[in-house]
CSV table of C-alpha atoms in Angstrom, one decimal:
chain,number,residue,atom,x,y,z
A,1,MET,CA,60.0,64.2,117.8
A,2,SER,CA,63.7,61.6,117.8
A,3,GLN,CA,64.1,59.1,115.8
A,4,PRO,CA,66.5,56.0,117.5
A,5,ILE,CA,69.3,56.1,114.9
A,6,GLN,CA,68.8,52.7,112.8
A,7,PHE,CA,71.5,50.4,111.0
A,8,HIS,CA,71.8,47.7,109.5
A,9,PHE,CA,74.5,45.0,110.6
A,10,ARG,CA,74.6,41.5,111.9
A,11,GLY,CA,71.5,40.7,108.9
A,12,ARG,CA,69.3,43.2,111.1
A,13,ILE,CA,68.6,46.5,110.9
A,14,HIS,CA,69.8,47.6,114.5
A,15,SER,CA,68.2,50.2,115.9
A,16,VAL,CA,70.0,52.4,118.6
A,17,GLU,CA,68.5,55.0,121.5
A,18,GLY,CA,69.6,57.0,124.4
A,19,ALA,CA,73.1,57.5,123.5
A,20,ALA,CA,75.0,60.8,123.6
A,21,PRO,CA,75.6,62.4,119.6
A,22,THR,CA,79.2,62.3,120.1
A,23,ARG,CA,79.3,58.4,120.8
A,24,THR,CA,81.6,56.5,118.3
A,25,ILE,CA,81.0,53.8,116.2
A,26,LEU,CA,83.7,51.9,118.4
A,27,GLN,CA,83.0,52.4,121.6
A,28,HIS,CA,79.2,51.9,121.0
A,29,LEU,CA,81.1,47.9,119.7
A,30,ARG,CA,82.8,47.9,122.5
A,31,GLU,CA,81.2,49.3,125.3
A,32,ASP,CA,77.4,48.6,124.7
A,33,LEU,CA,77.7,44.9,121.8
A,34,HIS,CA,80.5,44.5,123.3
A,35,CYS,CA,82.3,43.4,119.8
A,36,ILE,CA,85.5,43.9,121.2
A,37,GLY,CA,87.3,42.2,117.3
A,38,THR,CA,87.8,46.1,116.7
A,39,LYS,CA,91.0,47.8,118.1
A,40,GLU,CA,91.4,50.8,120.2
A,41,GLY,CA,94.8,52.1,119.8
A,42,CYS,CA,94.8,55.5,119.4
A,43,ALA,CA,91.8,56.9,119.6
A,44,GLU,CA,92.6,59.5,116.8
A,45,GLY,CA,92.2,58.1,113.7
A,46,ASP,CA,96.1,57.1,113.0
A,47,CYS,CA,96.6,53.7,113.8
A,48,GLY,CA,93.7,52.0,112.0
A,49,ALA,CA,93.3,49.3,114.9
A,50,CYS,CA,89.3,50.5,115.0
A,51,THR,CA,88.8,49.8,111.0
A,52,VAL,CA,85.3,48.5,110.2
A,53,MET,CA,83.7,48.9,106.7
A,54,ILE,CA,81.0,51.4,106.0
A,55,GLY,CA,78.3,50.3,103.4
A,56,GLU,CA,75.8,52.6,102.1
A,57,VAL,CA,73.9,53.0,98.0
A,58,LYS,CA,75.7,54.6,95.9
A,59,ASP,CA,73.5,54.7,92.1
A,60,GLY,CA,72.0,51.7,92.7
A,61,LYS,CA,74.4,49.3,94.2
A,62,LEU,CA,76.1,48.5,97.9
A,63,ALA,CA,79.8,50.6,97.8
A,64,PHE,CA,81.7,49.5,101.0
A,65,LYS,CA,85.0,51.8,102.4
A,66,ALA,CA,86.7,51.2,105.2
A,67,VAL,CA,87.1,53.7,108.0
A,68,ASN,CA,88.6,54.2,111.9
A,69,SER,CA,85.5,54.1,114.4
A,70,CYS,CA,87.7,55.3,116.5
A,71,ILE,CA,86.7,59.5,115.1
A,72,GLN,CA,83.2,58.6,113.2
A,73,LEU,CA,80.2,59.4,114.9
A,74,LEU,CA,77.2,56.9,115.7
A,75,PRO,CA,74.2,58.9,114.4
A,76,ALA,CA,76.5,58.8,110.9
A,77,LEU,CA,75.7,55.4,111.0
A,78,ASP,CA,71.7,56.1,110.3
A,79,GLY,CA,70.8,54.1,106.6
A,80,ARG,CA,74.3,52.6,106.0
A,81,ALA,CA,75.4,49.1,107.0
A,82,LEU,CA,78.4,48.2,109.5
A,83,LEU,CA,81.1,45.1,109.1
A,84,THR,CA,83.3,44.4,112.0
A,85,VAL,CA,86.1,41.9,111.7
A,86,GLU,CA,83.8,39.5,113.0
A,87,ASP,CA,82.2,39.5,109.6
A,88,LEU,CA,84.7,38.0,108.1
A,89,GLN,CA,84.0,34.3,109.0
A,90,GLN,CA,81.7,32.8,106.8
A,91,ALA,CA,79.0,31.2,108.0
A,92,ASP,CA,79.9,28.0,107.4
A,93,GLY,CA,83.4,28.7,110.1
A,94,SER,CA,85.4,29.1,107.4
A,95,LEU,CA,87.5,31.4,107.0
A,96,HIS,CA,87.8,34.7,104.1
A,97,PRO,CA,90.7,34.7,101.9
A,98,VAL,CA,92.1,37.0,104.0
A,99,GLN,CA,91.9,35.6,107.4
A,100,GLN,CA,93.7,32.2,105.4
A,101,ALA,CA,96.2,34.6,104.1
A,102,LEU,CA,97.4,36.6,107.3
A,103,VAL,CA,97.3,33.1,109.1
A,104,ALA,CA,99.7,31.7,105.8
A,105,CYS,CA,101.7,34.0,106.3
A,106,HIS,CA,102.4,34.3,109.3
A,107,GLY,CA,101.2,38.2,109.2
A,108,SER,CA,99.8,38.8,112.8
A,109,GLN,CA,102.4,38.8,115.7
A,110,CYS,CA,100.8,40.3,119.2
A,111,GLY,CA,97.8,40.5,117.5
A,112,PHE,CA,95.9,44.0,118.1
A,113,CYS,CA,96.3,45.3,115.2
A,114,THR,CA,95.4,42.5,112.9
A,115,PRO,CA,92.0,43.6,113.3
A,116,GLY,CA,92.8,46.6,111.1
A,117,PHE,CA,94.7,45.3,108.4
A,118,ALA,CA,92.1,42.8,108.3
A,119,MET,CA,89.7,45.1,107.2
A,120,SER,CA,92.1,46.8,105.2
A,121,LEU,CA,92.8,44.2,102.8
A,122,TRP,CA,89.3,42.9,102.9
A,123,ALA,CA,88.5,46.5,101.6
A,124,LEU,CA,91.0,46.4,99.0
A,125,TYR,CA,89.8,42.4,97.9
A,126,LEU,CA,85.9,43.8,97.8
A,127,ALA,CA,87.6,47.5,95.4
A,128,LEU,CA,89.3,44.5,93.4
A,129,PRO,CA,88.5,44.0,89.7
A,130,VAL,CA,86.5,40.5,89.5
A,131,ALA,CA,87.0,38.2,86.6
A,132,ALA,CA,84.3,35.9,84.5
A,133,ASP,CA,85.6,32.0,86.7
A,134,GLY,CA,85.0,34.8,90.4
A,135,THR,CA,88.4,35.6,90.8
A,136,ARG,CA,89.8,39.0,92.1
A,137,THR,CA,93.0,40.4,90.3
A,138,ALA,CA,96.0,40.8,92.2
A,139,PRO,CA,96.3,43.7,93.7
A,140,THR,CA,100.3,45.6,93.1
A,141,ARG,CA,102.6,46.9,95.4
A,142,LEU,CA,101.9,49.3,95.3
A,143,GLN,CA,97.7,49.4,95.9
A,144,ILE,CA,98.7,47.4,98.4
A,145,ASP,CA,100.8,50.4,100.2
A,146,ASP,CA,97.7,52.3,99.9
A,147,ALA,CA,95.3,51.0,101.3
A,148,LEU,CA,97.4,49.3,104.1
A,149,SER,CA,98.8,53.6,104.7
A,150,GLY,CA,96.3,53.8,107.7
A,151,ASN,CA,96.8,50.7,109.4
A,152,LEU,CA,99.8,50.8,111.7
A,153,CYS,CA,102.2,47.5,113.5
A,154,ARG,CA,104.5,48.2,115.8
A,155,CYS,CA,105.9,44.3,115.4
A,156,THR,CA,106.1,42.8,112.5
A,157,GLY,CA,107.6,44.9,110.4
A,158,TYR,CA,104.9,44.4,107.4
A,159,ARG,CA,106.2,42.4,104.9
A,160,PRO,CA,104.4,39.5,106.2
A,161,ILE,CA,100.8,41.0,106.4
A,162,ILE,CA,101.7,42.6,102.7
A,163,ASP,CA,102.8,39.2,101.6
A,164,ALA,CA,99.6,38.1,103.1
A,165,ALA,CA,97.6,40.9,100.6
A,166,GLN,CA,99.7,39.4,98.0
A,167,ARG,CA,98.0,36.2,98.3
A,168,MET,CA,94.8,36.2,98.9
A,169,CYS,CA,93.4,36.6,95.5
A,170,THR,CA,95.3,33.0,95.0
A,171,LEU,CA,93.2,31.2,97.6
A,172,ALA,CA,89.2,30.3,96.0
A,173,PRO,CA,87.1,33.9,96.1
A,174,VAL,CA,84.5,34.8,98.3
A,175,THR,CA,81.4,36.6,97.5
A,176,LEU,CA,79.5,38.7,99.9
A,177,GLU,CA,75.9,38.1,100.0
A,178,GLN,CA,74.3,42.0,98.9
A,179,GLU,CA,71.2,41.2,98.1
A,180,ALA,CA,69.5,41.5,102.0
A,181,MET,CA,71.4,44.8,102.7
A,182,LEU,CA,71.0,46.3,99.3
A,183,ALA,CA,67.5,45.9,99.9
A,184,THR,CA,67.1,46.9,104.0
A,185,LEU,CA,69.3,49.7,102.4
A,186,ASN,CA,67.3,50.5,99.8
A,187,ALA,CA,64.3,50.9,101.8
A,188,MET,CA,66.0,53.2,104.3
A,189,GLU,CA,67.2,55.3,102.0
A,190,GLN,CA,63.4,57.0,101.3
A,191,ALA,CA,63.1,57.8,104.9
A,192,PRO,CA,63.2,61.4,105.9
A,193,MET,CA,65.7,63.7,107.7
A,194,HIS,CA,67.1,62.1,110.0
A,195,HIS,CA,66.8,64.0,113.9
A,196,TYR,CA,68.6,61.9,117.0
A,197,ALA,CA,68.0,63.5,120.3
A,198,ALA,CA,69.4,62.2,123.7
A,199,GLY,CA,71.1,63.7,126.9
A,200,GLY,CA,69.6,67.2,125.4
A,201,GLN,CA,72.0,66.8,122.6
A,202,GLN,CA,69.8,66.6,118.5
A,203,PHE,CA,71.8,66.0,114.9
A,204,PHE,CA,70.4,66.9,112.9
A,205,ALA,CA,70.5,64.5,108.9
A,206,PRO,CA,68.8,66.4,106.1
A,207,ARG,CA,68.8,64.8,103.1
A,208,SER,CA,68.5,68.2,100.9
A,209,LEU,CA,70.2,71.2,100.0
A,210,ASP,CA,67.1,73.0,100.9
A,211,GLU,CA,66.5,70.8,104.6
A,212,LEU,CA,69.8,71.9,104.9
A,213,ILE,CA,69.6,75.5,104.5
A,214,ALA,CA,66.9,75.9,106.8
A,215,LEU,CA,68.3,73.5,109.1
A,216,ARG,CA,70.7,76.8,109.5
A,217,ALA,CA,69.3,79.0,109.7
A,218,ALA,CA,67.2,77.7,112.6
A,219,HIS,CA,70.6,76.7,114.2
A,220,PRO,CA,73.7,79.0,113.2
A,221,ASP,CA,75.7,77.4,116.2
A,222,ALA,CA,75.4,74.0,115.6
A,223,CYS,CA,78.4,72.1,115.1
A,224,MET,CA,78.8,71.3,110.9
A,225,VAL,CA,80.1,67.5,110.8
A,226,ALA,CA,81.1,65.6,107.3
A,227,GLY,CA,83.5,63.3,107.6
A,228,GLY,CA,84.3,63.5,111.1
A,229,THR,CA,88.1,63.8,110.8
A,230,ASP,CA,88.4,66.8,112.7
A,231,VAL,CA,85.4,66.8,114.8
A,232,GLY,CA,86.0,63.4,115.6
A,233,LEU,CA,89.6,64.7,117.6
A,234,TRP,CA,87.1,67.0,119.1
A,235,VAL,CA,85.2,65.3,121.2
A,236,THR,CA,88.2,62.0,121.7
A,237,LYS,CA,91.6,64.1,122.1
A,238,GLN,CA,89.6,67.7,123.5
A,239,PHE,CA,86.4,66.0,125.5
A,240,ARG,CA,84.8,69.4,123.8
A,241,VAL,CA,81.2,70.0,124.6
A,242,LEU,CA,79.9,69.8,120.6
A,243,GLY,CA,76.1,71.0,121.3
A,244,ASP,CA,73.7,70.7,118.3
A,245,LEU,CA,75.1,68.4,115.5
A,246,ILE,CA,74.4,69.2,111.8
A,247,TYR,CA,75.9,66.8,109.1
A,248,ILE,CA,76.2,66.9,105.7
A,249,GLY,CA,77.2,63.3,104.9
A,250,ARG,CA,73.9,62.7,103.7
A,251,VAL,CA,72.7,66.1,101.2
A,252,ARG,CA,72.1,65.2,97.9
A,253,GLU,CA,73.0,68.2,95.9
A,254,LEU,CA,76.7,67.8,98.3
A,255,GLN,CA,77.5,64.2,97.2
A,256,ALA,CA,77.7,65.6,93.4
A,257,ILE,CA,80.6,65.8,91.2
A,258,VAL,CA,79.7,68.4,87.8
A,259,GLU,CA,82.5,68.7,84.9
A,260,THR,CA,81.5,71.2,83.0
A,261,ASP,CA,84.5,72.2,80.0
A,262,ALA,CA,85.6,75.3,82.2
A,263,ALA,CA,85.6,73.9,86.4
A,264,LEU,CA,84.9,70.9,88.1
A,265,THR,CA,82.9,71.6,90.8
A,266,ILE,CA,82.6,69.3,94.1
A,267,GLY,CA,79.8,69.2,96.0
A,268,ALA,CA,81.2,69.4,100.2
A,269,GLY,CA,79.9,66.6,101.3
A,270,VAL,CA,82.3,64.3,98.6
A,271,SER,CA,85.1,62.7,100.0
A,272,LEU,CA,88.9,63.2,100.0
A,273,GLU,CA,88.8,60.0,98.4
A,274,ASP,CA,86.8,60.4,95.4
A,275,ALA,CA,87.3,63.9,95.1
A,276,TYR,CA,91.0,63.4,94.8
A,277,ASN,CA,90.0,60.6,92.0
A,278,ALA,CA,88.6,63.5,90.2
A,279,MET,CA,91.2,65.7,90.1
A,280,CYS,CA,93.8,63.6,89.1
A,281,GLY,CA,91.4,62.6,86.0
A,282,GLU,CA,92.2,66.3,84.9
A,283,TYR,CA,95.8,66.3,86.9
A,284,PRO,CA,97.0,62.9,87.2
A,285,LEU,CA,100.4,63.1,86.9
A,286,GLU,CA,100.8,66.6,89.3
A,287,LEU,CA,98.1,65.7,91.9
A,288,SER,CA,98.4,61.7,92.2
A,289,VAL,CA,101.0,61.9,94.7
A,290,MET,CA,99.2,64.1,97.2
A,291,ARG,CA,96.5,62.0,96.8
A,292,GLN,CA,98.6,59.3,98.0
A,293,ARG,CA,100.4,61.4,100.7
A,294,PHE,CA,97.2,62.8,101.6
A,295,GLY,CA,95.9,61.1,105.0
A,296,SER,CA,95.8,57.5,104.7
A,297,VAL,CA,92.4,55.5,102.7
A,298,LEU,CA,90.9,55.5,106.0
A,299,VAL,CA,90.8,59.7,106.0
A,300,ARG,CA,90.1,60.2,102.9
A,301,ASN,CA,87.1,57.3,102.7
A,302,ALA,CA,85.7,59.2,105.7
A,303,GLY,CA,86.9,63.7,105.6
A,304,THR,CA,85.8,65.3,102.7
A,305,LEU,CA,87.2,68.1,100.4
A,306,GLY,CA,84.5,70.8,101.7
A,307,GLY,CA,85.3,70.0,105.6
A,308,ASN,CA,89.0,70.3,104.9
A,309,VAL,CA,89.0,73.5,103.0
A,310,ALA,CA,86.1,74.8,105.5
A,311,ASN,CA,87.9,73.7,108.6
A,312,GLY,CA,90.6,76.4,107.0
A,313,SER,CA,93.9,74.5,109.4
A,314,PRO,CA,97.4,76.1,107.9
A,315,ILE,CA,98.6,72.6,107.3
A,316,GLY,CA,95.5,71.8,105.1
A,317,ASP,CA,97.2,69.7,102.5
A,318,SER,CA,94.5,70.4,100.3
A,319,MET,CA,93.9,74.4,100.0
A,320,PRO,CA,97.4,74.9,99.1
A,321,TRP,CA,97.0,73.5,95.2
A,322,LEU,CA,93.5,74.3,95.1
A,323,ILE,CA,94.2,78.4,95.6
A,324,ALA,CA,97.2,77.9,93.1
A,325,LEU,CA,94.7,76.9,90.6
A,326,GLY,CA,92.8,78.9,91.2
A,327,ALA,CA,89.3,77.3,93.4
A,328,GLU,CA,87.0,79.6,94.0
A,329,VAL,CA,84.5,78.0,96.9
A,330,ILE,CA,80.8,78.6,97.0
A,331,LEU,CA,79.3,79.3,100.0
A,332,ASN,CA,75.1,79.2,100.7
A,333,GLY,CA,72.6,79.4,103.1
A,334,SER,CA,69.5,81.8,104.0
A,335,GLY,CA,71.0,85.0,102.2
A,336,GLY,CA,72.0,82.7,99.5
A,337,ARG,CA,74.5,81.7,97.3
A,338,ARG,CA,77.4,83.9,96.8
A,339,GLY,CA,81.2,82.7,95.3
A,340,LEU,CA,84.4,83.9,96.9
A,341,ALA,CA,87.9,83.1,95.4
A,342,LEU,CA,89.4,80.2,98.2
A,343,GLU,CA,92.3,82.8,99.8
A,344,GLU,CA,90.1,85.1,100.0
A,345,PHE,CA,87.9,82.9,101.8
A,346,TYR,CA,90.0,82.3,105.0
A,347,LEU,CA,90.5,85.9,106.9
A,348,GLY,CA,93.0,84.9,109.9
A,349,TYR,CA,93.5,81.7,112.1
A,350,GLN,CA,90.9,79.6,112.7
A,351,GLN,CA,88.7,82.7,110.8
A,352,LYS,CA,86.9,82.3,107.3
A,353,ASP,CA,84.4,84.7,105.8
A,354,LEU,CA,81.2,83.5,107.1
A,355,ARG,CA,78.2,85.1,106.7
A,356,PRO,CA,75.7,84.1,109.6
A,357,GLY,CA,73.7,81.0,108.8
A,358,GLU,CA,76.4,80.2,105.6
A,359,PHE,CA,77.9,76.5,104.5
A,360,VAL,CA,80.3,75.8,102.3
A,361,GLU,CA,78.1,74.3,100.0
A,362,ALA,CA,81.4,73.4,96.7
A,363,VAL,CA,84.4,74.1,95.9
A,364,ARG,CA,85.4,74.5,91.9
A,365,ILE,CA,87.9,74.3,90.2
A,366,PRO,CA,89.0,76.0,87.5
A,367,THR,CA,90.0,73.2,84.2
A,368,ARG,CA,93.6,72.8,83.2
A,369,ARG,CA,94.7,76.2,81.1
A,370,GLU,CA,97.0,76.7,78.1
A,371,HIS,CA,100.3,76.6,78.1
A,372,GLN,CA,100.5,76.1,82.2
A,373,ARG,CA,102.5,74.6,84.4
A,374,PHE,CA,101.3,72.8,87.6
A,375,ARG,CA,103.1,71.1,91.1
A,376,THR,CA,102.5,70.6,94.5
A,377,TYR,CA,104.7,69.3,96.8
A,378,LYS,CA,104.6,68.3,100.1
A,379,ILE,CA,107.3,68.1,102.6
A,380,ALA,CA,107.2,65.9,105.7
A,381,LYS,CA,108.8,63.9,108.2
A,382,ARG,CA,107.4,60.5,107.5
A,383,PHE,CA,105.6,59.7,103.8
A,384,ASP,CA,102.4,58.3,104.0
A,385,GLN,CA,100.3,60.2,107.0
A,386,ASP,CA,102.1,62.9,108.1
A,387,ILE,CA,101.7,66.1,108.3
A,388,SER,CA,102.6,68.5,106.1
A,389,ALA,CA,106.0,71.0,107.1
A,390,VAL,CA,105.3,73.0,104.1
A,391,CYS,CA,103.0,72.3,101.0
A,392,ALA,CA,103.4,74.1,98.4
A,393,ALA,CA,101.3,74.8,94.8
A,394,PHE,CA,102.8,76.6,91.7
A,395,ALA,CA,100.6,77.1,89.1
A,396,LEU,CA,101.9,79.7,86.1
A,397,THR,CA,100.6,80.1,82.4
A,398,PHE,CA,103.3,80.5,79.8
A,399,ASN,CA,103.0,83.1,76.3
A,400,GLY,CA,104.1,80.1,74.9
A,401,GLU,CA,105.4,76.7,75.7
A,402,PRO,CA,107.3,77.3,78.9
A,403,THR,CA,110.4,75.0,77.1
A,404,ALA,CA,110.1,76.3,74.6
A,405,ALA,CA,113.4,79.7,74.0
A,406,GLY,CA,112.0,83.0,75.2
A,407,ALA,CA,109.1,81.3,77.4
A,408,THR,CA,107.4,83.9,79.3
A,409,VAL,CA,104.9,84.3,82.5
A,410,VAL,CA,102.5,85.7,81.7
A,411,THR,CA,100.4,84.5,85.1
A,412,ALA,CA,101.7,83.1,88.0
A,413,ARG,CA,99.7,81.3,91.5
A,414,ILE,CA,102.2,80.5,94.1
A,415,ALA,CA,100.3,79.2,97.4
A,416,PHE,CA,101.9,77.8,100.7
A,417,GLY,CA,100.8,75.6,103.5
A,418,GLY,CA,102.5,75.7,107.2
A,419,MET,CA,104.4,79.0,106.4
A,420,ALA,CA,101.7,81.6,107.0
A,421,ALA,CA,98.5,81.6,110.0
A,422,THR,CA,96.0,80.6,106.7
A,423,PRO,CA,96.9,79.0,103.6
A,424,ALA,CA,98.5,81.9,101.4
A,425,ARG,CA,99.6,83.0,98.0
A,426,ALA,CA,103.2,84.5,97.4
A,427,ARG,CA,102.2,87.5,96.5
A,428,GLN,CA,106.4,88.9,95.7
A,429,ALA,CA,107.1,86.1,94.6
A,430,GLU,CA,104.1,85.9,91.3
A,431,ALA,CA,105.2,89.3,91.2
A,432,ALA,CA,108.7,89.0,90.3
A,433,LEU,CA,107.9,86.0,88.7
A,434,THR,CA,104.7,88.0,86.1
A,435,GLY,CA,106.0,88.9,82.9
A,436,GLN,CA,109.2,88.0,82.8
A,437,PRO,CA,110.7,85.0,80.9
A,438,TRP,CA,111.4,81.8,82.6
A,439,SER,CA,114.8,81.7,83.7
A,440,GLU,CA,117.2,80.7,86.1
A,441,ALA,CA,118.0,85.3,87.0
A,442,VAL,CA,114.2,85.6,87.3
A,443,LEU,CA,114.0,82.4,89.5
A,444,HIS,CA,116.6,83.5,92.0
A,445,ALA,CA,114.8,86.7,92.6
A,446,ALA,CA,111.4,85.0,93.2
A,447,MET,CA,113.0,82.5,95.2
A,448,ALA,CA,114.2,86.0,97.6
A,449,ALA,CA,110.7,87.5,97.3
A,450,LEU,CA,109.4,85.1,99.2
A,451,ALA,CA,111.2,86.4,102.1
A,452,GLN,CA,108.8,89.6,101.8
A,453,ASP,CA,106.1,87.1,101.6
A,454,TYR,CA,106.1,85.3,104.6
A,455,VAL,CA,107.2,85.0,108.2
A,456,PRO,CA,106.8,81.2,109.6
A,457,LEU,CA,107.0,80.4,112.5
A,458,SER,CA,109.3,77.7,114.7
A,459,ASP,CA,107.0,74.3,116.1
A,460,MET,CA,107.2,71.3,116.1
A,461,ARG,CA,108.1,70.0,113.2
A,462,ALA,CA,110.0,72.1,111.1
A,463,SER,CA,112.3,75.5,112.6
A,464,ALA,CA,111.4,78.8,110.5
A,465,ALA,CA,114.6,79.0,109.3
A,466,TYR,CA,114.1,75.8,107.4
A,467,ARG,CA,110.1,76.0,106.0
A,468,MET,CA,111.9,79.4,104.5
A,469,LYS,CA,114.5,77.4,103.2
A,470,VAL,CA,112.1,74.5,101.7
A,471,ALA,CA,109.7,76.9,100.3
A,472,GLN,CA,112.8,78.3,98.2
A,473,ASN,CA,113.8,74.9,97.0
A,474,LEU,CA,110.3,74.1,96.4
A,475,LEU,CA,110.9,76.7,93.4
A,476,HIS,CA,113.6,76.8,92.7
A,477,ARG,CA,112.6,72.2,92.1
A,478,PHE,CA,109.4,73.1,90.1
A,479,TRP,CA,111.7,75.8,87.4
A,480,LEU,CA,114.4,72.4,87.5
A,481,GLU,CA,111.3,70.3,86.0
A,482,THR,CA,109.5,72.9,84.1
A,483,ARG,CA,112.8,75.3,82.1
A,484,ALA,CA,113.3,75.3,78.3
A,485,GLU,CA,117.2,73.8,78.8
A,486,ALA,CA,117.2,70.3,79.9
A,487,PRO,CA,114.2,69.8,82.6
A,488,LEU,CA,113.5,68.1,84.7
A,489,LEU,CA,111.7,65.1,84.2
A,490,PRO,CA,109.4,64.2,87.4
A,491,THR,CA,109.7,60.2,86.9
A,492,ALA,CA,108.2,59.1,90.3
A,493,LEU,CA,105.3,61.0,90.0
A,494,ASP,CA,104.8,58.4,87.7
A,495,ALA,CA,104.6,56.1,89.3
A,496,PHE,CA,101.5,56.5,91.5
A,497,ALA,CA,98.4,55.6,89.6
A,498,PRO,CA,95.1,56.8,90.7
A,499,ALA,CA,92.4,54.9,92.3
A,500,LEU,CA,91.4,51.4,91.8
A,501,PRO,CA,89.1,51.2,89.7
A,502,GLU,CA,84.7,50.6,90.3
A,503,SER,CA,83.9,46.8,90.3
A,504,ALA,CA,81.5,44.7,91.5
A,505,ALA,CA,81.7,43.5,95.1
């Protein structure tokens, strides 16, 4: 039996029936509720004008995240809380410090993008540590840039908006009333699997792994939805008819991150932000820049590592470094659980080794090996929120410290995105390195071997010749950073800190 979509909104439980399961949060806000403070700019998660905050219960506390409402499906809100720019105003009519700072610093010009910036700044404000007197710790410039990476403005040049981000914590602090919201969401958390139907289409939100396995077996052709950052575009840009949908964002087992001495296992429902933060704990130097350059905070808050892997785009930024590190994808379904080396999961362009009724349950990444050197690099036209022309990852182990004279390569794993129809290893280059001294002559042989590994395409992002040259140069860069004699220190990476520390909002 179909159940209404229910979420906490403006101090009460808001119920929705009759809306298409593929209706977006933005469409519902603007067209159904006439809450027009949230804007539609790109309808593809790029500009941030539609930014909202979603609240949910995690470990008994409320956690808030800013997301793009233009590509978030409305039924995914069930059991959660929705905050929009209208919620910034205080009960007595006064402005929130975020609003005060934007006004004082002239952070709005045409005003179209301003609601989105205000929401991203509010999310940043809530994430900042709180002192004993209630004041917030001022954000660093890096934290501000990261928080605003998904918001575009064509008028102000960003300086006054950044000024506002720095000023908001100097104003009288404001807290978000959470007690009633937490009580409401805790009560909704006890609800069984959510099943919503409208217009001949069904949306299932299982709560357990067993429910998901049974649903997948009963609906093998249903579209699996995780963070919606790809599926949302199928709706808003490609106008696909998706049929029934199975949403994994409420499956408890898929939200887990399990760490052992041997591996880090990240559930398919874990957000990209949480997944990258966990991996940056293991590889802080090597992955912090990739974390910041993977989409924006808005995209990373919604999208999942499991969804990125399951999508299998040849230009996905996670797969090269996962493959280089020897990651394994854990598949599950009515036929049982099995593990598969990630590079073996991709059979061809948009083709995966998924049996009927199977789905991605988790990704297992080995922990750092002794005498290992690992790097991943992204080449794109913009630093923030851009699709890669080439993404490279290198993981080599040595018979001792690679910076020592006479170091020999024991194992080599090299993977690229953007160079083939799937994320793929460079087997010929790996063979040229394995068992050889980590020398410049061996390096050049491996660089030449890359031409046997890939026949890249030319497209709007780069020509085939450019891609090959860049791939070879990135291997050269990796050698320069890890060679025995005068290694090039990757000091630029040290500036990129992992995510903000957890704090009570």
